[in-house]
Every structure is written in structure tokens, then in C-alpha cells.
Coordinates of C-alpha atoms in Angstrom, one line a residue:
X215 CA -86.4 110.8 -46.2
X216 CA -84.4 108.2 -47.8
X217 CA -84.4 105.3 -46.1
X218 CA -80.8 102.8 -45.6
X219 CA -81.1 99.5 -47.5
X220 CA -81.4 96.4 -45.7
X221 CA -77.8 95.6 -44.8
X222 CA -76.7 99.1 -44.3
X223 CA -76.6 98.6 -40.5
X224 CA -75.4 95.2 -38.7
X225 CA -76.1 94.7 -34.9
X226 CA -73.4 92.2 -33.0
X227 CA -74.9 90.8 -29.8
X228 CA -72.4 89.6 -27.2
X229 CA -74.5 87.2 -24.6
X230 CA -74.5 83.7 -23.1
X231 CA -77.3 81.9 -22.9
X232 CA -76.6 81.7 -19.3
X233 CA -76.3 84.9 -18.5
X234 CA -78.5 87.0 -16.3
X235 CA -77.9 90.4 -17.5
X236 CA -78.3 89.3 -21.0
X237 CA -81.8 87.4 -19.6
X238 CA -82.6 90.7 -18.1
X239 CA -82.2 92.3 -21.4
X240 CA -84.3 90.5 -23.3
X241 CA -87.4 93.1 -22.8
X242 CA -85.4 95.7 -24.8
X243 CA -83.9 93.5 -27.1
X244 CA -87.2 92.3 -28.2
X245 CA -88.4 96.1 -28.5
X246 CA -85.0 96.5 -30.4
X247 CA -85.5 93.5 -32.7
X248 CA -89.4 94.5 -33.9
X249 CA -88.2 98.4 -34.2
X250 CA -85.8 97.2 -36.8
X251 CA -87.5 93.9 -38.2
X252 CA -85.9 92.8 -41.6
X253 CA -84.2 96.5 -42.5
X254 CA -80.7 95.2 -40.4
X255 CA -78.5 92.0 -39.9
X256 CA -78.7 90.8 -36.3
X257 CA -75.8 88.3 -35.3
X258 CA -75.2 86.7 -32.1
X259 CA -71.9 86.1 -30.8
X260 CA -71.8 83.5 -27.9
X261 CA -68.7 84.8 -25.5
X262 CA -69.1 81.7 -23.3
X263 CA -69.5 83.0 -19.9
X264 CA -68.7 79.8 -18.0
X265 CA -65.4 78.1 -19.9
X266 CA -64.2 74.9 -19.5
X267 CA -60.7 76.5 -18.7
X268 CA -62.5 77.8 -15.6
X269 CA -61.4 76.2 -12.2
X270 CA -64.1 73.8 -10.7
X271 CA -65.3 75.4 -7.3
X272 CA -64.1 73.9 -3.9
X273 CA -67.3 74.3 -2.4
X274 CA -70.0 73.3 -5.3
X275 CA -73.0 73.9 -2.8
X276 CA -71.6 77.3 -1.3
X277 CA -70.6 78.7 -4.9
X278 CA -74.2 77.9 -5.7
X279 CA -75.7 79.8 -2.4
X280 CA -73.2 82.8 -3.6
X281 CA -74.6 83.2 -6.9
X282 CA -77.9 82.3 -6.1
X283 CA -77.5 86.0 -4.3
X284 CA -75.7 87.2 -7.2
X285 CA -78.8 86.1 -9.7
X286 CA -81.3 87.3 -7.5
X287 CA -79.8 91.0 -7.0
X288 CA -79.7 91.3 -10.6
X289 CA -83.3 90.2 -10.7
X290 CA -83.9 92.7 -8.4
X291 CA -82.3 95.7 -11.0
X292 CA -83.9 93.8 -14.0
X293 CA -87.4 92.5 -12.3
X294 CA -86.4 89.2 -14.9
X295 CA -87.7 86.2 -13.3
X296 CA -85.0 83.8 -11.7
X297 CA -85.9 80.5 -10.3
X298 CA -87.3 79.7 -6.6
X299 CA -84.3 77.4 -6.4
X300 CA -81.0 77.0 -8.9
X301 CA -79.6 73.9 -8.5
X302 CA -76.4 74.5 -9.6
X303 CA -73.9 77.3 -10.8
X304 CA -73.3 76.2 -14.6
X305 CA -70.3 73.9 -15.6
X306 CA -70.0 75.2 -19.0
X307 CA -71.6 77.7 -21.9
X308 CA -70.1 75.7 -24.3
X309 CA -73.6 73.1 -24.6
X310 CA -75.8 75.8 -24.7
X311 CA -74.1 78.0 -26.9
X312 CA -73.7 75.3 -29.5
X313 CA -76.9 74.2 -29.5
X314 CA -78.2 77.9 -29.7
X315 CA -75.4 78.4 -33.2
X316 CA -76.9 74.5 -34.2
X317 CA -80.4 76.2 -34.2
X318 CA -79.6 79.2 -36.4
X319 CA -79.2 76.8 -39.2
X320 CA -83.0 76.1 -39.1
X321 CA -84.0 79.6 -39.4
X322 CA -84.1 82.8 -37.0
X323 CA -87.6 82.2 -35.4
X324 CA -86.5 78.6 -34.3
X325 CA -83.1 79.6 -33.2
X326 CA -85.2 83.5 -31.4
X327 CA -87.0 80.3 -29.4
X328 CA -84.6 77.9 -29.0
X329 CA -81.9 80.5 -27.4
X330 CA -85.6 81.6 -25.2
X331 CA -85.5 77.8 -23.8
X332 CA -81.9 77.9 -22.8
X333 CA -81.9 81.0 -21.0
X334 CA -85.2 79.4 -19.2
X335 CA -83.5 76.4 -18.0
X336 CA -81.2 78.7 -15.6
X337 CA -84.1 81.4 -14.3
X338 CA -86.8 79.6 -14.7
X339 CA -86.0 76.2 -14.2
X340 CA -83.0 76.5 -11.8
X341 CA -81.2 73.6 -14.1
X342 CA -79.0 75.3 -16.6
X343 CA -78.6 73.5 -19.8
X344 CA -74.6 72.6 -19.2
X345 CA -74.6 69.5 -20.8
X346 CA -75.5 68.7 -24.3
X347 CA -78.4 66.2 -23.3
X348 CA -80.1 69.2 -20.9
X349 CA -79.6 71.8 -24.1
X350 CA -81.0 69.7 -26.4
X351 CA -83.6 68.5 -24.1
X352 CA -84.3 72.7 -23.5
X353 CA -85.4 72.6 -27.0
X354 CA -88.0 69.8 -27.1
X355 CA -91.1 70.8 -28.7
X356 CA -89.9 73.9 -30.4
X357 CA -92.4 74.6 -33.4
X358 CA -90.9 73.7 -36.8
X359 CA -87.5 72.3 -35.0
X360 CA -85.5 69.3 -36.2
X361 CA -84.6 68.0 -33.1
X362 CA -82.2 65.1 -34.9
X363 CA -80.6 67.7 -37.2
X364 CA -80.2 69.9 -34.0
X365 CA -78.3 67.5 -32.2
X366 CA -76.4 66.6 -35.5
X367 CA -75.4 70.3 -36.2
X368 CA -74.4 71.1 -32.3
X369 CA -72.2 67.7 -32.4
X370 CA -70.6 69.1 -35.5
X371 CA -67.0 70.9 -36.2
X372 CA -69.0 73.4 -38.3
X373 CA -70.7 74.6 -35.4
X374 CA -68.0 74.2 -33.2
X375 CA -65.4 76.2 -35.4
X376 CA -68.5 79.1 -35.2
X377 CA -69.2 79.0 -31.0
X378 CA -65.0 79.1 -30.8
X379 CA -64.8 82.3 -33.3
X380 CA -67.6 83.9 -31.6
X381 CA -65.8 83.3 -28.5
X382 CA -62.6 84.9 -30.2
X383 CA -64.5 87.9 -31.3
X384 CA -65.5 88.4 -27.9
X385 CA -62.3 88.5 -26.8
X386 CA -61.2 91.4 -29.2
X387 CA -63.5 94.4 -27.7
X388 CA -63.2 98.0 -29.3
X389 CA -61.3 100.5 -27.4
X390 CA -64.8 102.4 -26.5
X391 CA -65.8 99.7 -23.7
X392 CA -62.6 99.0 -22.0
X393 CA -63.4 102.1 -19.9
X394 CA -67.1 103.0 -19.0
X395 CA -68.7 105.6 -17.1
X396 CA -70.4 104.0 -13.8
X397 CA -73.9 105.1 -12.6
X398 CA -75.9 102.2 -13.3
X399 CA -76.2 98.8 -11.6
X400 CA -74.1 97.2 -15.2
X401 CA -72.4 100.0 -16.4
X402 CA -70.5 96.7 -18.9
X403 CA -66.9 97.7 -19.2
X404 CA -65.3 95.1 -21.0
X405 CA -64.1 92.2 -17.9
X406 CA -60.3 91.2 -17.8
X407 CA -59.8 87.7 -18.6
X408 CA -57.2 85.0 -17.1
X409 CA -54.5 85.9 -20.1
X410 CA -54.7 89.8 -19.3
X411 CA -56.6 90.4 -22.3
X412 CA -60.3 91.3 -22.1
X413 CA -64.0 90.1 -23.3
X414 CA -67.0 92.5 -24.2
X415 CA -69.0 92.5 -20.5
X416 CA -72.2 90.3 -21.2
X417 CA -75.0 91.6 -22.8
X418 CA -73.2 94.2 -25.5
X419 CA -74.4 95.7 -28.5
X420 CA -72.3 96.5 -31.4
X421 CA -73.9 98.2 -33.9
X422 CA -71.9 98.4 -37.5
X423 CA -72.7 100.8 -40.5
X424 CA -70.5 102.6 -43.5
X425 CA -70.4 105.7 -40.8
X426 CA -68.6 103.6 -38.1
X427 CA -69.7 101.8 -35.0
X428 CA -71.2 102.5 -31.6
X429 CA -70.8 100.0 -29.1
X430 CA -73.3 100.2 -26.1
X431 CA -72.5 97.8 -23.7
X432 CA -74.2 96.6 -20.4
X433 CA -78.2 96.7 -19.2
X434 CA -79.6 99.9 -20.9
X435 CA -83.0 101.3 -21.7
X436 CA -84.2 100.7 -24.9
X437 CA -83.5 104.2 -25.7
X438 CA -79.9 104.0 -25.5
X439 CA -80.4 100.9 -28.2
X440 CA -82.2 103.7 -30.1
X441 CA -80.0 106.2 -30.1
X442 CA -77.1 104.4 -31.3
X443 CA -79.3 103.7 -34.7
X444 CA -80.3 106.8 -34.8
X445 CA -76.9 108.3 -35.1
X446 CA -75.3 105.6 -37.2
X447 CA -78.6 105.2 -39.7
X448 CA -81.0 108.6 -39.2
X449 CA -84.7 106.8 -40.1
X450 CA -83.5 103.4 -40.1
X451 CA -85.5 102.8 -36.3
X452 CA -89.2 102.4 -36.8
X453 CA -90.9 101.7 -33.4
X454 CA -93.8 99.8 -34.0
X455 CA -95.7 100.4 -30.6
X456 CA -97.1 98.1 -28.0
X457 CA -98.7 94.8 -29.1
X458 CA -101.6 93.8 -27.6
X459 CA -101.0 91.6 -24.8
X460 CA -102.8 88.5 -27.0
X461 CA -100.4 89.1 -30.2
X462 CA -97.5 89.5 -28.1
X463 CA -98.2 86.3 -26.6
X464 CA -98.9 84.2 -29.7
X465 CA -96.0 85.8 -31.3
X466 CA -93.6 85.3 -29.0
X467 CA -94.9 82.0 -27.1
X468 CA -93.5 83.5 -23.6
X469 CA -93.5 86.4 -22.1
X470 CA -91.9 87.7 -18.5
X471 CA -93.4 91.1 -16.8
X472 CA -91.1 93.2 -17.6
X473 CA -91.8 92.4 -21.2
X474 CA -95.2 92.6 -20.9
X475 CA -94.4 96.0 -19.5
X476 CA -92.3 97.3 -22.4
X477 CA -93.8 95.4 -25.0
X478 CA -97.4 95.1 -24.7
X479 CA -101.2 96.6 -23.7
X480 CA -104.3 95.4 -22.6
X481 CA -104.9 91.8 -20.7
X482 CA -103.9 88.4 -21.1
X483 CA -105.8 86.5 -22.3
X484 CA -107.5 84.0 -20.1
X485 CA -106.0 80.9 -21.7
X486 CA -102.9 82.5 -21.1
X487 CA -100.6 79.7 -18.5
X488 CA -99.2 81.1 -15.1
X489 CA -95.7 79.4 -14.3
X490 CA -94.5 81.3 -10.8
X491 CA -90.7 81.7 -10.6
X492 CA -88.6 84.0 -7.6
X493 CA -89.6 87.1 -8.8
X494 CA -92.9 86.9 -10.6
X495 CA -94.4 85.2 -13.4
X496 CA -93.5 83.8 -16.7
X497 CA -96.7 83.3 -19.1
X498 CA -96.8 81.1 -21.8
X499 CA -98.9 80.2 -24.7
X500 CA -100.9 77.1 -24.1
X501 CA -99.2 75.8 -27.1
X502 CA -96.0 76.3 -25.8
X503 CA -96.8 75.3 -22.3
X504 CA -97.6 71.9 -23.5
X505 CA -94.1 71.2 -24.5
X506 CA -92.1 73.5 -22.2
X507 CA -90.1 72.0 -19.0
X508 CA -91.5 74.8 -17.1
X509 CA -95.2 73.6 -16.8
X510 CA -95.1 70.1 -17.4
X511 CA -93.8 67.4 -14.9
X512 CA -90.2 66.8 -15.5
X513 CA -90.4 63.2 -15.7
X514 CA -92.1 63.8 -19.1
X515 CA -89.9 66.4 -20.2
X516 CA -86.9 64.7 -20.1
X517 CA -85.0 66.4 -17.4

């Protein structure tokens, strides 16, 4: 069979960094991302879940018992880890998500680990990264980073301009997701927004080729991810199989159950670092344990 060329197939992801469907999608997204490798063009386009046109709460501490409830249900669906306590309900996307478009400038596997930090903050940590000091403190220790051209690049109306495109683009969903058939605990029709127009629901694929699009929106299976490939690019999808449990780890520094689940076989190894959350562990690689806000004292991480 002849295969597509590289940049025959483009895959749009709609997320937040803050988000916790996107969080509990990450298993099948990284199943998604090693089936296809360097054969498509994955983008990210941050939506900004939590704007700064949004009204401030009247209650801070009872909007953060609500969607402490809200987080842990999905955790529930997802088995993702969520913290033992959140602190807070997020003020804004907006540092995150332009510290997450500052890091693509350094390269993908920086930004792949940076974007892992920031979701960590929120269902690990219970602290989201909602101000530019906590996002770029989220990203501390990050192999191969440039933390002063990181803080540079977020700070700048480069970046800026790209967040409030992406934001745009989120706001201009195909017809397809308006309506969706229910039956799962995410189903992701596209969500009405304050001007009566509507955003893609958060996480949403989008996957582009000469033949069209398919849009798959919501928490799927991996197989649904598959699927829409398959269709759009026949042979393009080449599942690589479970890692063992120690490549998976060194490659991708942390790992939650689920993804050791989908992802993986055999054992950790025993050098492998235990950090408990509400809902199970997250493991990290030594390496990235000695930098990570998770499993060091906070006082020395900066938070």
C-alpha cells in the first residue's frame, strides 16, 4: 500500500490546559500521538476554558466545593488523577495557555512537557497555574527549557496574537459537533457561549486531509481517534504497541494509571517515584521528580 506523505493529514486539538476532560484524555492522546509519530501535523489550539470576560464567583470557597465535585466525577469516568484538595477554581486559561504556545517555540518535546506541568498544577497539585508567575513556575526544571526565553515569548504580542486566534478558531466549530449523539458521560457537542455563538466542547479532535475532515469531539476511546484516520488516510495509523513500563517512563517522564494501562506492560521499575493524588497515583521519573512541584517541598519549588 502506498503510504500518505507526511503532511497529508493535520490533527487540530481543542483543549485547555486546565481542563479535566482534556487531562482525562491524555492516555489516548498519547496512544494517538506515537500511532502517528512524524507521518501528520499535530496543532494545539488553546480555547481558554476559563476567560477573563467570565464573572468572578460570589461565593469563591463554595464555587470551589462545586467544582471540586465536578473534577472528581469526571475523575471518576476518566480514573485521571485529581488532587486530594484544589485550592481554587481557576481565574483565567489565559497564563497557562500562553505559556504552553511560548513553549512550542522551543520545540515539541519541551512544549509535550511543559503543557504535562500545567495540566499537573490543577489535578495533581490542586493550584492551577492562573497567573503567569504559577505557569512559568509549572515549568521549572523542564529538560532542555529556556526558562528566560519562556517567560520572554509568553510576555510577548507574538504569542498573544497566537493564544487569541486559537481562541477564535475555537469559536468557529464545524456544523458536525453542534449536535451530538449522547450515550457517553462527554458526548462534546459544541457549548453555547455568552454571545450566542458556540466553542468546540473541550478536548476535540479535528482531523484535516485533501478528502475532508472528521471531527470527533468529547472523551473517546482511542479507537474512535483511529477510525477517523483510518477513513480520511487508509494506512496512515501505525500502532506501535505497548511500551514497556520502563521506556514508557523514561520517555515520557510521568505517567498516570490509566496511561500505564493503555500505554504500557510489565513493572515499574523500582526507582520509579510514587506521588498519591484523589484517585490514585501519578509516577514520575526520578529525573523528573527532582524538579517537579509534585514531589518536592513547595517552598523550593517556588509555589
Amino acid at each position: 500500500m502506498t503510504h500518505p506523505p507526511a503532511a497529508a493529514l493535520e490533527v487540530v486539538e481543542y483543549t485547555d490546559p486546565l481542563c479535566p476532560w482534556a487531562w482525562g484524555s491524555e492516555p489516548a492522546f498519547r496512544k494517538l500521538r506515537a500511532a502517528l509519530a512524524d507521518r501528520v501535523r499535530w496543532r494545539r489550539a488553546y480555547a481558554i476554558l476559563f476567560d477573563h470576560e467570565d464573572d468572578p464567583a460570589p461565593d469563591p470557597a463554595a464555587e470551589t466545593a462545586w467544582y471540586s465535585r465536578y473534577v472528581a466525577d469526571i475523575s471518576a469516568h476518566t480514573q485521571a488523577p485529581r488532587a486530594v484538595r484544589l485550592k481554587r477554581v481557576a481565574a483565567s486559561s489565559w497564563p497557562a495557555s500562553l505559556v504552553a504556545k511560548a513553549a512550542e517555540l522551543q520545540g515539541p518535546e519541551v512544549a509535550e512537557r511543559v503543557l504535562r506541568r500545567l495540566r499537573e498544577t490543577v489535578f495533581v497539585l490542586g493550584d492551577p497555574a492562573d497567573t503567569t508567575a504559577l505557569a512559568l513556575s509549572a515549568a521549572r526544571g523542564v529538560p532542555d527549557l529556556d526558562p528566560g526565553r519562556l517567560a520572554v515569548d509568553a510576555a510577548s504580542a507574538d504569542v498573544r496574537e497566537r493564544v487569541r486566534a486559537d481562541r477564535a478558531e475555537a469559536r468557529r466549530p464545524v456544523p458536525e459537533v453542534l449536535s451530538v449523539p449522547g450515550g457517553t458521560p462527554h458526548p462534546g457537542a459544541a457549548k453555547e457561549t455568552p454571545d450566542g455563538g458556540h466553542r468546540y466542547a473541550l478536548p476535540t479532535l479535528l482531523f484535516r486531509a485533501s478528502g475532508g475532515y472528521r471531527a470527533v469531539p468529547g472523551r473517546r476511546p482511542y479507537e474512535a481517534y483511529a477510525a477517523a484516520v483510518e477513513e480520511l488516510c487508509p494506512g496512515l495509523l501505525k500502532d506501535p504497541g505497548p511500551l514497556p513500563a520502563t521506556v514508557a517512563l523514561e520517555c515520557h517522564r510521568s505517567l498516570t494509571e490509566p496511561e500505564r494501562g493503555l500505554l504500557t506492560e510489565g513493572e515499574l521499575p523500582s526507582y520509579a517515584v510514587r506521588v498519591e493524588t484523589g484517585n490514585g497515583p501519578l509516577w514520575l521519573h526520578p529525573e523528573e521528580a527532582a524538579v517537579h512541584p509534585a514531589a518536592i517541598p513547595q517552598a523550593d519549588a517556588g509555589l
